[in-house]
PDB file of C-alpha atoms in Angstrom:
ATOM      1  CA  UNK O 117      -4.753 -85.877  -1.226  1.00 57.00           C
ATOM      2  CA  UNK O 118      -4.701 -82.261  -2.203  1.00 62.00           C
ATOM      3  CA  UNK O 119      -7.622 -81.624  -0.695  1.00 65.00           C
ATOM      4  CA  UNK O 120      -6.793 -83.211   2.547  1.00 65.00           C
ATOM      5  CA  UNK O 121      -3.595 -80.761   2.724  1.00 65.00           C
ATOM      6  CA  UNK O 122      -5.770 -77.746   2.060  1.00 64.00           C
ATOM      7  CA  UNK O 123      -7.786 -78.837   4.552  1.00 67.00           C
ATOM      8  CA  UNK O 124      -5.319 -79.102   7.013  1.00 66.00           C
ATOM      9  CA  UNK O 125      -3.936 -75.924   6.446  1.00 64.00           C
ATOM     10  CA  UNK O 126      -6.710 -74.157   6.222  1.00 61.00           C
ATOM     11  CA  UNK O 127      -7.364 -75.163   9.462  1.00 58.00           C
ATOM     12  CA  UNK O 128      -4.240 -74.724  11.201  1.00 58.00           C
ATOM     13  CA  UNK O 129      -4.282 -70.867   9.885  1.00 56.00           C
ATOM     14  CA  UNK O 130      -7.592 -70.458  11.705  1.00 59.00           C
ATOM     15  CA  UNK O 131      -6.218 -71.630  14.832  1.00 52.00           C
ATOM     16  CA  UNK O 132      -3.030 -69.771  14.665  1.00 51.00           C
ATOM     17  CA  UNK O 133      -4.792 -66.781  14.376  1.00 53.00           C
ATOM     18  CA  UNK O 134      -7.708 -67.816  16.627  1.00 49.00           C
ATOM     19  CA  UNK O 135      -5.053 -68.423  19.746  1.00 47.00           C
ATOM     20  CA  UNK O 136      -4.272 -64.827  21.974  1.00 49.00           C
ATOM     21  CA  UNK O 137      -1.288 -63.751  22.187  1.00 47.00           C
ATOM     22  CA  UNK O 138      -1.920 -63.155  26.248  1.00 46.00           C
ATOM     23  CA  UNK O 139      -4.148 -65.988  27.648  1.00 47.00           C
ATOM     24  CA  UNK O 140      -7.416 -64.772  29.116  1.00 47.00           C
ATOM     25  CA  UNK O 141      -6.172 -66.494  32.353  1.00 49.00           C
ATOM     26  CA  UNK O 142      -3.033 -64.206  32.357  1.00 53.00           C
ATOM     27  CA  UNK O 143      -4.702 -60.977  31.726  1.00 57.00           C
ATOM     28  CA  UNK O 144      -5.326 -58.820  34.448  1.00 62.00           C
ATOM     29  CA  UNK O 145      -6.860 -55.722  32.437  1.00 71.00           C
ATOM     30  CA  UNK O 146      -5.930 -52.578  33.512  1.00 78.00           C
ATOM     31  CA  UNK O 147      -5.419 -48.760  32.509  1.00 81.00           C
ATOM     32  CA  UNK O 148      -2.978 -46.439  30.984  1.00 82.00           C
ATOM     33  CA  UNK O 149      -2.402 -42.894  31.332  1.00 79.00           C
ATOM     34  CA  UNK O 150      -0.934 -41.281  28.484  1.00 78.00           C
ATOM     35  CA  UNK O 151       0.132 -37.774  28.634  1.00 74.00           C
ATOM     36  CA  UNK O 152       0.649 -35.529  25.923  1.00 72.00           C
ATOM     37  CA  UNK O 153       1.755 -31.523  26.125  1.00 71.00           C
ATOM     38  CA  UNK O 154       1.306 -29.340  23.322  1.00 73.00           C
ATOM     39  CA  UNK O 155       4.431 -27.194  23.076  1.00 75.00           C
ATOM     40  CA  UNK O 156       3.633 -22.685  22.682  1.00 83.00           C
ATOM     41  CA  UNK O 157       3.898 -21.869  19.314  1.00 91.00           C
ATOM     42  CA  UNK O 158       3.643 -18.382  18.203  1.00 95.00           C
ATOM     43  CA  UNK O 159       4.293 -16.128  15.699  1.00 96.00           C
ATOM     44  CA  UNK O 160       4.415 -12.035  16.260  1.00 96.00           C
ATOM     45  CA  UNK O 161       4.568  -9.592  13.527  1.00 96.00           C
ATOM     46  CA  UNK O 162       7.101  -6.671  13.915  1.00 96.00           C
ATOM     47  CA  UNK O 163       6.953  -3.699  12.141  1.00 94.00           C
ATOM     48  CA  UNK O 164       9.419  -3.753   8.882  1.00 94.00           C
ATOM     49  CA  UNK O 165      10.610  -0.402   9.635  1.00 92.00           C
ATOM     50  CA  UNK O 166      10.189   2.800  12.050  1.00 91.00           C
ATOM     51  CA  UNK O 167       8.907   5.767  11.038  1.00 87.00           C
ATOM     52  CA  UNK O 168       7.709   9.333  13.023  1.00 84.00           C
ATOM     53  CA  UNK O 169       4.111   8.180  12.690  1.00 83.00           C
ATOM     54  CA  UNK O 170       3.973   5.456  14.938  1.00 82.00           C
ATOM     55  CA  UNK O 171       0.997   6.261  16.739  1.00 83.00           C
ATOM     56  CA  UNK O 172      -0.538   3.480  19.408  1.00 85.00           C
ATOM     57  CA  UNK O 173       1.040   0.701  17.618  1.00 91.00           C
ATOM     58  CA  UNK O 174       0.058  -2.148  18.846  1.00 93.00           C
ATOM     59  CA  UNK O 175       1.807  -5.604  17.979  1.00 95.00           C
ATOM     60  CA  UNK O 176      -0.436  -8.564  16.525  1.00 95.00           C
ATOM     61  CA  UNK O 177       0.112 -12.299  15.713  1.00 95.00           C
ATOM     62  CA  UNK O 178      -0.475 -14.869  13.378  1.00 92.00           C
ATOM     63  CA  UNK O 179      -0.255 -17.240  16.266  1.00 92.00           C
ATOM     64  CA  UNK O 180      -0.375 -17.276  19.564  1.00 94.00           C
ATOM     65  CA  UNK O 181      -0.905 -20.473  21.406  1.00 92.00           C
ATOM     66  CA  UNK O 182       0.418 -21.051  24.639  1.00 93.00           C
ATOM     67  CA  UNK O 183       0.435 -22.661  28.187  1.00 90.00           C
ATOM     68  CA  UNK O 184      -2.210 -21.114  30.406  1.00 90.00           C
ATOM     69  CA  UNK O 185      -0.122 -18.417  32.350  1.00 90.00           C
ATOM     70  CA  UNK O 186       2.747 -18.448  29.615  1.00 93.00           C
ATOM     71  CA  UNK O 187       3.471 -14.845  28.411  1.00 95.00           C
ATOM     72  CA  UNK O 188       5.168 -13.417  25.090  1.00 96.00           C
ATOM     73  CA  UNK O 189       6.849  -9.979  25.286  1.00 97.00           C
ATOM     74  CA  UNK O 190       8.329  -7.664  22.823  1.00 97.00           C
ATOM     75  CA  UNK O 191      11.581  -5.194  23.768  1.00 97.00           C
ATOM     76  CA  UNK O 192      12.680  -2.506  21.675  1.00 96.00           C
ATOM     77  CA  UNK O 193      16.510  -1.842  21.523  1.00 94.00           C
ATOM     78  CA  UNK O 194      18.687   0.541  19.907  1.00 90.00           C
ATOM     79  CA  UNK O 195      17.253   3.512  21.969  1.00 92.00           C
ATOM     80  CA  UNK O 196      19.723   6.496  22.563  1.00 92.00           C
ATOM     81  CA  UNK O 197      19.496   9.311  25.602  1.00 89.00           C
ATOM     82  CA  UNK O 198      17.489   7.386  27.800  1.00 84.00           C
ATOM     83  CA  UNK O 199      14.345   6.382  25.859  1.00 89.00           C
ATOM     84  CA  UNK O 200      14.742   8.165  22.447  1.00 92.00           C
ATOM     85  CA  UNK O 201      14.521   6.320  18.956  1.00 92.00           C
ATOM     86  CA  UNK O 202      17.114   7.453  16.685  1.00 93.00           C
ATOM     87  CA  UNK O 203      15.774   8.330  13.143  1.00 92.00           C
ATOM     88  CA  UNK O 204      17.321   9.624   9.659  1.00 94.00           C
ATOM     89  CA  UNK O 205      16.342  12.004   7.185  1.00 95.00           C
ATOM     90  CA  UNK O 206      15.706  10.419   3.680  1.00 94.00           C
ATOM     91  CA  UNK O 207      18.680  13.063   2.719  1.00 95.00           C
ATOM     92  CA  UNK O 208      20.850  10.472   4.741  1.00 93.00           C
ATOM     93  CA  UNK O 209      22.345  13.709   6.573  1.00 95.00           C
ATOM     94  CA  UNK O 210      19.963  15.189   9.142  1.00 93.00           C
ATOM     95  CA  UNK O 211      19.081  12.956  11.629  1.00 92.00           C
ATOM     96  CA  UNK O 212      16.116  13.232  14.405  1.00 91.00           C
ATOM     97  CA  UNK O 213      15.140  11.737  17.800  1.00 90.00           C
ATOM     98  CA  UNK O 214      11.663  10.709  18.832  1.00 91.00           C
ATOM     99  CA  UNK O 215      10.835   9.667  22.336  1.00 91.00           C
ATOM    100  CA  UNK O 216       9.094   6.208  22.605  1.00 92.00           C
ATOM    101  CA  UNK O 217       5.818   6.255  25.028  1.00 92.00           C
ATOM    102  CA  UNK O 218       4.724   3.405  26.302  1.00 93.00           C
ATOM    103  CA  UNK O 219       1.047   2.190  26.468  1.00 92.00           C
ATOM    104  CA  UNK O 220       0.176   0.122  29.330  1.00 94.00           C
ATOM    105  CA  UNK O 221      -3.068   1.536  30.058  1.00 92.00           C
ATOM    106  CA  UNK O 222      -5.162  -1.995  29.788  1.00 91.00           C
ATOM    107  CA  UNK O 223      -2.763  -3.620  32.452  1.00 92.00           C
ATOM    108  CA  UNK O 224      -2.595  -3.876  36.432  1.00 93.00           C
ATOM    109  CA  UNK O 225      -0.081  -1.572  38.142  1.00 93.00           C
ATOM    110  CA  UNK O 226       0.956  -4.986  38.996  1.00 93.00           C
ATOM    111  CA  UNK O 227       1.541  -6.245  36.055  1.00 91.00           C
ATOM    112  CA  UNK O 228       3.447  -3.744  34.768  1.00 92.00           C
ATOM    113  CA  UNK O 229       5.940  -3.987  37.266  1.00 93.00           C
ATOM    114  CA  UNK O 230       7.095  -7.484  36.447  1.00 92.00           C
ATOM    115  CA  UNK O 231       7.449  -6.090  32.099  1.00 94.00           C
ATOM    116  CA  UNK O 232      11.001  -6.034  31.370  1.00 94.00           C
ATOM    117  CA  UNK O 233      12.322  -2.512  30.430  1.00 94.00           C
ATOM    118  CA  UNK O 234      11.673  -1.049  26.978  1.00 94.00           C
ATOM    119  CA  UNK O 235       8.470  -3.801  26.898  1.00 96.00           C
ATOM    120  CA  UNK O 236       6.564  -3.056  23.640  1.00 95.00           C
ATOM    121  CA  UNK O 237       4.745  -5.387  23.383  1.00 96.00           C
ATOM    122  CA  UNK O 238       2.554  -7.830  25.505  1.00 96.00           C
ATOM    123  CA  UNK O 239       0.734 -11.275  25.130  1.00 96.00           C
ATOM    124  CA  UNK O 240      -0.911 -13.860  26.810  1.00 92.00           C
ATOM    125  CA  UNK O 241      -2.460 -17.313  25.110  1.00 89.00           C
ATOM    126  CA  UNK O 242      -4.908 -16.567  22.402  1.00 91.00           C
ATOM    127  CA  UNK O 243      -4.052 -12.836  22.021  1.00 94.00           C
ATOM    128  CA  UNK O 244      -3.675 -11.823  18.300  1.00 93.00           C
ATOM    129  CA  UNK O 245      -3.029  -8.112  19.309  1.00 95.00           C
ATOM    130  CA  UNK O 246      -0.745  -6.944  21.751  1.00 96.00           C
ATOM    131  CA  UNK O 247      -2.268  -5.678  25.272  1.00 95.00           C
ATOM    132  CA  UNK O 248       0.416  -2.791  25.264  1.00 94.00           C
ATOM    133  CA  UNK O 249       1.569  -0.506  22.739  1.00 92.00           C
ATOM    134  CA  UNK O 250       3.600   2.269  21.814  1.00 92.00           C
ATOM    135  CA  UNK O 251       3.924   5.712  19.915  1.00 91.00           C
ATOM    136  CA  UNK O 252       6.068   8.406  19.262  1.00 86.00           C
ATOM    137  CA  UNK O 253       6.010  11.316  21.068  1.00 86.00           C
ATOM    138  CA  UNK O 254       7.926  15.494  20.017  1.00 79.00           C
ATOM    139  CA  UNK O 255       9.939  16.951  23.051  1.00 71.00           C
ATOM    140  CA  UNK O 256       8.419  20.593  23.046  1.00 63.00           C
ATOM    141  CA  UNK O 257      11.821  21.694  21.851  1.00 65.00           C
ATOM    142  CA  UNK O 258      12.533  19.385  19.276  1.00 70.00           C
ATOM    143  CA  UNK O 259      12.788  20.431  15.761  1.00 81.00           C
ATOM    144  CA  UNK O 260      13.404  18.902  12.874  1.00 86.00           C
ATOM    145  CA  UNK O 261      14.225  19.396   9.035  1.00 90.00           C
ATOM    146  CA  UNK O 262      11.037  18.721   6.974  1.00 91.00           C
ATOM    147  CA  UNK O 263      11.097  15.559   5.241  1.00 91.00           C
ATOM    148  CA  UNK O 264      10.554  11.613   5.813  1.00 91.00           C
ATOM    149  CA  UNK O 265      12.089  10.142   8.797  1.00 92.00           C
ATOM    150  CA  UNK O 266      12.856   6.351   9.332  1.00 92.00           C
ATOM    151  CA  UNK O 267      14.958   4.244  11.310  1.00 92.00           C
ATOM    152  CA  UNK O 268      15.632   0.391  12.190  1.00 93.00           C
ATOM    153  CA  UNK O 269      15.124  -1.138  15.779  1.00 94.00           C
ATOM    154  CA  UNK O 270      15.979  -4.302  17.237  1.00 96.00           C
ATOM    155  CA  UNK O 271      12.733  -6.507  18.660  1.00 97.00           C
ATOM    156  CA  UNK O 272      13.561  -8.993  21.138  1.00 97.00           C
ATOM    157  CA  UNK O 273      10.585 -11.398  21.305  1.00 97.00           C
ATOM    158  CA  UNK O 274      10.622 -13.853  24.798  1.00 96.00           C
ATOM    159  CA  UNK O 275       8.237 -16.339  25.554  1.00 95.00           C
ATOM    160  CA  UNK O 276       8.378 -16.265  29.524  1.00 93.00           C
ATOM    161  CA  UNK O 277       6.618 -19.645  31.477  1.00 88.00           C
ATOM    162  CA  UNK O 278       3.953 -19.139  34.515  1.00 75.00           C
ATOM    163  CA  UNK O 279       6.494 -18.958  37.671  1.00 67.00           C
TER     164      UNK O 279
ATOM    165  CA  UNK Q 237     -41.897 -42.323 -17.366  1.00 48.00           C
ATOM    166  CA  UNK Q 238     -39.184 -39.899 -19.293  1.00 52.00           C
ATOM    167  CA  UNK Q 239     -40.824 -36.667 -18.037  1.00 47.00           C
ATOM    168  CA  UNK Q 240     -41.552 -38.165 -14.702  1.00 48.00           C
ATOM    169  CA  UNK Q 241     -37.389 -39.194 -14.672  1.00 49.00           C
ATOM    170  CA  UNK Q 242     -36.532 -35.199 -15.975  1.00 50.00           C
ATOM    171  CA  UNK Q 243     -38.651 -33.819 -13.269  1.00 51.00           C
ATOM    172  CA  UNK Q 244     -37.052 -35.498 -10.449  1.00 49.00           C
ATOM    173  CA  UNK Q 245     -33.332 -34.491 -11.596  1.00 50.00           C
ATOM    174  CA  UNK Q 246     -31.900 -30.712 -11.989  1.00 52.00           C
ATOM    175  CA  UNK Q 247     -34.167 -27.935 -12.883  1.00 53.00           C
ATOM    176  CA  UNK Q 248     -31.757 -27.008 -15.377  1.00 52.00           C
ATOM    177  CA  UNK Q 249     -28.882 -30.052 -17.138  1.00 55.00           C
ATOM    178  CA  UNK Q 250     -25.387 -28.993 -16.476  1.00 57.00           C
ATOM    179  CA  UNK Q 251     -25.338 -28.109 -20.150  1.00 67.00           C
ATOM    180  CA  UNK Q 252     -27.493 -25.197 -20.040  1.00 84.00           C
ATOM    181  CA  UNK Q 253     -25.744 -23.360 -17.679  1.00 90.00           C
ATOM    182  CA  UNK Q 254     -24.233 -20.137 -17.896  1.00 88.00           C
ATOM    183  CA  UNK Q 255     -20.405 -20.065 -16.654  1.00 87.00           C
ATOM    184  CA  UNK Q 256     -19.981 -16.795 -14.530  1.00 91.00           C
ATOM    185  CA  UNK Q 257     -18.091 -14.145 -16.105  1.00 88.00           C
ATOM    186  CA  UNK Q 258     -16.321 -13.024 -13.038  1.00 86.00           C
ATOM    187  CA  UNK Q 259     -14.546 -16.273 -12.968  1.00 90.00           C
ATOM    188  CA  UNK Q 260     -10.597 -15.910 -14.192  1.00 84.00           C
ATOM    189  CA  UNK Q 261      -8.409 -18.532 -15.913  1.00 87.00           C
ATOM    190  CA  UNK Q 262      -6.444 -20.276 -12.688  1.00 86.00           C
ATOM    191  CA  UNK Q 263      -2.635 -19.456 -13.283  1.00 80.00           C
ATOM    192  CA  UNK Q 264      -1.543 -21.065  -9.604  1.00 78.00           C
ATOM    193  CA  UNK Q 265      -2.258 -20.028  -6.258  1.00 69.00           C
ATOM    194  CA  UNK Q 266      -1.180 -15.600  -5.874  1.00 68.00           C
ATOM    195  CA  UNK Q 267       0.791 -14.667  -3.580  1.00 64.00           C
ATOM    196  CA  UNK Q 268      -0.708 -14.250  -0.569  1.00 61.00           C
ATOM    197  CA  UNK Q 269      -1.597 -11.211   0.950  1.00 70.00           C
ATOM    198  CA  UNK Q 270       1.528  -9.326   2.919  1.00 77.00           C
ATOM    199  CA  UNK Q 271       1.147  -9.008   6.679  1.00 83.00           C
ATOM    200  CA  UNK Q 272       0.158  -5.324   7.552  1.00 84.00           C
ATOM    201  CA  UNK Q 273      -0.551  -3.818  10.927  1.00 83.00           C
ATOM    202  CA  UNK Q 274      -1.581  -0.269  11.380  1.00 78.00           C
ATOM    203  CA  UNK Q 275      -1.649  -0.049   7.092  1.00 80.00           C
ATOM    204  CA  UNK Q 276       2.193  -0.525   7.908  1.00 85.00           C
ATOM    205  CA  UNK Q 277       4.215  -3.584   6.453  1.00 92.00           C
ATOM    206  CA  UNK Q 278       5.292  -6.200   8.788  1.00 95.00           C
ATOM    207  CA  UNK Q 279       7.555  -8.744   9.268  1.00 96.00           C
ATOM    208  CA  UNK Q 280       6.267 -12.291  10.736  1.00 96.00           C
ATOM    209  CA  UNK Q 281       8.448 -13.497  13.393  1.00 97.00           C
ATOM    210  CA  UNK Q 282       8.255 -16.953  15.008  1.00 97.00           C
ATOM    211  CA  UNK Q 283       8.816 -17.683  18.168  1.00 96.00           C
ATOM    212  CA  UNK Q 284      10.668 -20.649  19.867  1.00 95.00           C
ATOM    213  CA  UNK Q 285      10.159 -21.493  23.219  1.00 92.00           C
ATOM    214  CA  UNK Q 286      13.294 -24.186  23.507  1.00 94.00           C
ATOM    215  CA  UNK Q 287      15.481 -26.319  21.230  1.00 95.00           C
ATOM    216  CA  UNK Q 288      16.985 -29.372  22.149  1.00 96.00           C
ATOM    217  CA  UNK Q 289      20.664 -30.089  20.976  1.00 97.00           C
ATOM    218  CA  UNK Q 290      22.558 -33.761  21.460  1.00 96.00           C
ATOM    219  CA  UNK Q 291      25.352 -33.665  23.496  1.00 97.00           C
ATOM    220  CA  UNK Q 292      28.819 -33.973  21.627  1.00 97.00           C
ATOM    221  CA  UNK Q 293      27.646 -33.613  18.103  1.00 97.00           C
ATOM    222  CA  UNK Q 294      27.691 -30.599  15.812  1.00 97.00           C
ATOM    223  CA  UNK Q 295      25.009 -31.491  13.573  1.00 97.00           C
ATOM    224  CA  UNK Q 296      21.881 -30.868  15.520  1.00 97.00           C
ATOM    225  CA  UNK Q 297      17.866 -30.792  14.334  1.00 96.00           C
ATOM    226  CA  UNK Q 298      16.189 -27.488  14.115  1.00 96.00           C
ATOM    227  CA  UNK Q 299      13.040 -25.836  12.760  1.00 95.00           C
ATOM    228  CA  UNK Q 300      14.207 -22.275  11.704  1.00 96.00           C
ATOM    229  CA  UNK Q 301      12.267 -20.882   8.973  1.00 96.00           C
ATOM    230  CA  UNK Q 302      11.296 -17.529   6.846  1.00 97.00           C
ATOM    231  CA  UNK Q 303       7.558 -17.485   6.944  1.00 95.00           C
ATOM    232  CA  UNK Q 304       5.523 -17.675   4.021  1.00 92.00           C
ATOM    233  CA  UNK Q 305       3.746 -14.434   4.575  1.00 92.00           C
ATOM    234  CA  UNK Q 306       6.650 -12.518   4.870  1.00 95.00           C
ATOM    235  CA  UNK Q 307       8.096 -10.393   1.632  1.00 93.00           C
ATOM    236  CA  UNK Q 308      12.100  -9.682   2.608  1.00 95.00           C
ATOM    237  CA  UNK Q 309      14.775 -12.181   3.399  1.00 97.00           C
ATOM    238  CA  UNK Q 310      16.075 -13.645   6.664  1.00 97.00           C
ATOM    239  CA  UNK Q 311      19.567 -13.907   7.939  1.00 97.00           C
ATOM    240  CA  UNK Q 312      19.750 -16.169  11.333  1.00 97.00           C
ATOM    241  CA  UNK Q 313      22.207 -15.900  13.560  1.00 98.00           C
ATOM    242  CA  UNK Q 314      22.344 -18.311  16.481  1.00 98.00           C
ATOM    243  CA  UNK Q 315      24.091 -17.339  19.947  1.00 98.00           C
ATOM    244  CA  UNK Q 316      24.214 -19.854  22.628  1.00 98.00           C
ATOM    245  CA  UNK Q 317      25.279 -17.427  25.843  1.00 97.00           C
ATOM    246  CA  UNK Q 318      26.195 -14.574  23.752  1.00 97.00           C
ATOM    247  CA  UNK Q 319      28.272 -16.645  21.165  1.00 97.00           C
ATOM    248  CA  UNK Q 320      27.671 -17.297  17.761  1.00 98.00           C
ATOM    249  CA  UNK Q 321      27.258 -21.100  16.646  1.00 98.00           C
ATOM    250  CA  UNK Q 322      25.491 -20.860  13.761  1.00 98.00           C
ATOM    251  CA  UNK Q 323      24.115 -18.183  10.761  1.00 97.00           C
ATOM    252  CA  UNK Q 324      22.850 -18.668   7.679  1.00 97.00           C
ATOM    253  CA  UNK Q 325      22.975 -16.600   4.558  1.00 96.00           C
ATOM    254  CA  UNK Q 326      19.822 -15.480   2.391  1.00 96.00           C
ATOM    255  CA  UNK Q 327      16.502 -17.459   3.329  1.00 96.00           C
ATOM    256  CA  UNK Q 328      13.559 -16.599   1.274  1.00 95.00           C
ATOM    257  CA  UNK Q 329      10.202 -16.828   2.310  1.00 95.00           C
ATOM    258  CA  UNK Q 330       9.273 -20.361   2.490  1.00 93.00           C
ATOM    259  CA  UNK Q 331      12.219 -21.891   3.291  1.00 96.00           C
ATOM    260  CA  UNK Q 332      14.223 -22.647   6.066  1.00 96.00           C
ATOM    261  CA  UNK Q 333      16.446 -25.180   7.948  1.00 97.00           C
ATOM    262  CA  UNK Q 334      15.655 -28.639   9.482  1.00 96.00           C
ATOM    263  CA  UNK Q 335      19.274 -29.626   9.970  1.00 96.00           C
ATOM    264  CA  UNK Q 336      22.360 -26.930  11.235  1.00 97.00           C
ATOM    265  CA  UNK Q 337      26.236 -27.914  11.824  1.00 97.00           C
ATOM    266  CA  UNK Q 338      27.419 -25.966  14.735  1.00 98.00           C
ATOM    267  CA  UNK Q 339      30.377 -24.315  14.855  1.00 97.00           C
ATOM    268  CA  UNK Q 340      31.068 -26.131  18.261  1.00 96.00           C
ATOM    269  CA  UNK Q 341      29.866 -28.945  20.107  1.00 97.00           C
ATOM    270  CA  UNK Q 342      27.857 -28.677  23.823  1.00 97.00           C
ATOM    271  CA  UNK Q 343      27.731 -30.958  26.641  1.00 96.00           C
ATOM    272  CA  UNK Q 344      24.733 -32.216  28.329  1.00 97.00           C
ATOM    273  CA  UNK Q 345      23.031 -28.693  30.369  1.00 96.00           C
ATOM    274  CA  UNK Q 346      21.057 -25.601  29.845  1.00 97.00           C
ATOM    275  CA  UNK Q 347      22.335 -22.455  27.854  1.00 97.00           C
ATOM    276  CA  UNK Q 348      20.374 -19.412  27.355  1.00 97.00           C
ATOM    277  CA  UNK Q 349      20.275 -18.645  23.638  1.00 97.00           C
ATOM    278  CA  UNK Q 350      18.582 -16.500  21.025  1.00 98.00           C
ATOM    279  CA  UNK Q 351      18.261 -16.006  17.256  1.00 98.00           C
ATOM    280  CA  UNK Q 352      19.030 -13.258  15.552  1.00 98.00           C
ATOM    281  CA  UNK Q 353      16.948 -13.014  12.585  1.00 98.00           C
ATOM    282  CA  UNK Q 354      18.371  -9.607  10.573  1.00 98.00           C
ATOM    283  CA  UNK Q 355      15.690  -8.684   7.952  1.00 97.00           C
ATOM    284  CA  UNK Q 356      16.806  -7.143   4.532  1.00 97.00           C
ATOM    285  CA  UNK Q 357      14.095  -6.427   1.136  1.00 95.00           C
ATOM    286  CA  UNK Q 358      15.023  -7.998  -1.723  1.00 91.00           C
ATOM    287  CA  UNK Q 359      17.382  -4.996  -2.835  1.00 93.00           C
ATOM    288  CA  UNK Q 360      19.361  -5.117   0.175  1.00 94.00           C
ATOM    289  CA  UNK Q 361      17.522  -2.613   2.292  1.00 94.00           C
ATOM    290  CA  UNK Q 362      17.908  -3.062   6.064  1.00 95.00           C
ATOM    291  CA  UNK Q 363      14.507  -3.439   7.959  1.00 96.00           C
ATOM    292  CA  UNK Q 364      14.291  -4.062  11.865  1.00 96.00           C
ATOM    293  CA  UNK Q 365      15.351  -7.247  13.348  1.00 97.00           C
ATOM    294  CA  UNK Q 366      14.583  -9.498  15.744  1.00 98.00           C
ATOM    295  CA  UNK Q 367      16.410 -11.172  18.179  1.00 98.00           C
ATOM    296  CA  UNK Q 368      13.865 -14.585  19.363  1.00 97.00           C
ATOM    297  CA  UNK Q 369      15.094 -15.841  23.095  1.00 97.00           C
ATOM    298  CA  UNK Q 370      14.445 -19.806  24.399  1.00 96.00           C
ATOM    299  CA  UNK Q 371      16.371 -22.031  26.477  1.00 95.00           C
ATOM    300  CA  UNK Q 372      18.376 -24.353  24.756  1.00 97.00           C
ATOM    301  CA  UNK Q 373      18.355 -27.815  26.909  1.00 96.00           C
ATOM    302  CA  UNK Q 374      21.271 -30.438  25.714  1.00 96.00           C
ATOM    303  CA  UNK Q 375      20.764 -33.951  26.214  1.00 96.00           C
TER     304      UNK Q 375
END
């Protein structure tokens, strides 16, 4: 008798799994489209402080993966008299001013005209250094007391999307 | 049969090898290298493109961290248009935030907003900061 209900259930487990959940008759076939965007990430290294040596500095990231046409740029701020970084003596008294230069030689005239002011820095997908730059450049008057110079600036990093 | 097996295996059994010298007793992965750029120390920033925020609730999901790389300590400071909703105190490289509590709640739109991330070494010095801007879209 044991064997008989074994039997039978056995069986009835093979056909409850053997039966399709949509009959062939029902089935149409058919595709699907699934879309998937991978989101920018990046990741930009700013200098941890300024000093009077910055000479053609030129940003660089860990990361920099974005949209075709997406752009990532970098804006100094905290610039006094028009242009001038403000730096102090390691005396903490005398103080100094260097003006920042920017480097855009390696873009369009074009180009540069759409930067936003005070732009820094400049990338575009894949770049892991910065198509612009920057240094710091000595009015022909300027003098300063002899010593170390540094100072703190504010980087504003935007990730702008292709218009 | 014995030689024929010794032939086929190693030219040399594992036991007669000599362990190379240059080879240190493993104390843990070091700390890894400090970002530099122009022989200068630098500060790894990430960017954000947008956050999303629920409508109506402070509590919202975020992914602010302090890189790994980095050697100084993070204070973020969130603005949604120009007004402060969130900061945090101290973060040390490595760690960061995957749930905020606003100061405020937001209804479903767009706001422009950026992150202040104010950079201080471990002794309290200032270093530069960075302010991150993304659109922050509220469902």
């Amino acid at each position: 008798m044991k064997k008989i209900i074994s039997i039978i259930m056995v069986v009835g487990l093979i056909a409850a799994i053997g039966v399709p959940a949509v009959s062939a008759d029902s089935f149409n076939g058919g595709t699907a489209t699934i879309t998937y965007k991978e989101p920018d990430t990046y990741c930009v290294l700013i200098p941890e402080t300024i000093d009077m040596t910055f000479d053609n500095y030129h940003f660089q990231a860990l990361d920099m993966n974005l949209v075709e046409g997406d752009e990532v740029f970098v804006t100094i701020g905290g610039l006094i008299d028009e242009g001038y970084f403000p730096l102090t003596h390691e005396n903490g008294v005398d103080t100094a001013k260097k003006k920042i230069y920017y480097d855009y030689s390696s873009v369009s005239s074009e180009k540069r005209e759409l930067f936003p002011p005070y732009c820094v820095g400049y990338f575009t997908d894949g770049d892991t250094v910065s198509k612009t730059g920057f240094m710091m450049i000595n009015d022909n008057e300027s003098h300063f007391k002899a010593g170390n110079y540094t100072g703190t600036a504010e980087f504003t990093v935007e990730l702008r999307e292709k218009v | 049969m014995i030689c024929l097996l010794a032939k086929c295996g190693n030219d040399a059994p594992a036991g007669s090898l000599p362990p190379d010298g240059n080879a240190v007793s493993w104390q843990g992965e070091q700390s890894i290298t400090k970002p530099m750029v122009n022989n200068k120390p630098a500060i790894a920033i990430p960017g954000i493109k947008e956050i999303v925020f629920t409508a109506g609730d402070r509590k919202q999901k975020v992914n602010f961290y302090n890189p790994k790389e980095n050697d100084c300590y993070f204070q973020m400071n969130l603005y949604a248009e120009d007004k402060l909703v969130w900061k945090s105190g101290n973060v040390s490289p490595c760690n960061g935030y995957y749930d905020i509590e606003l100061n405020r709640v937001f209804q479903s739109g767009t706001l422009q907003g950026y992150l202040l991330i104010k950079c201080y070494k471990q002794d309290g010095a200032e270093l530069n900061s960075a302010k991150v801007k993304f659109k922050i879209t509220i469902v």
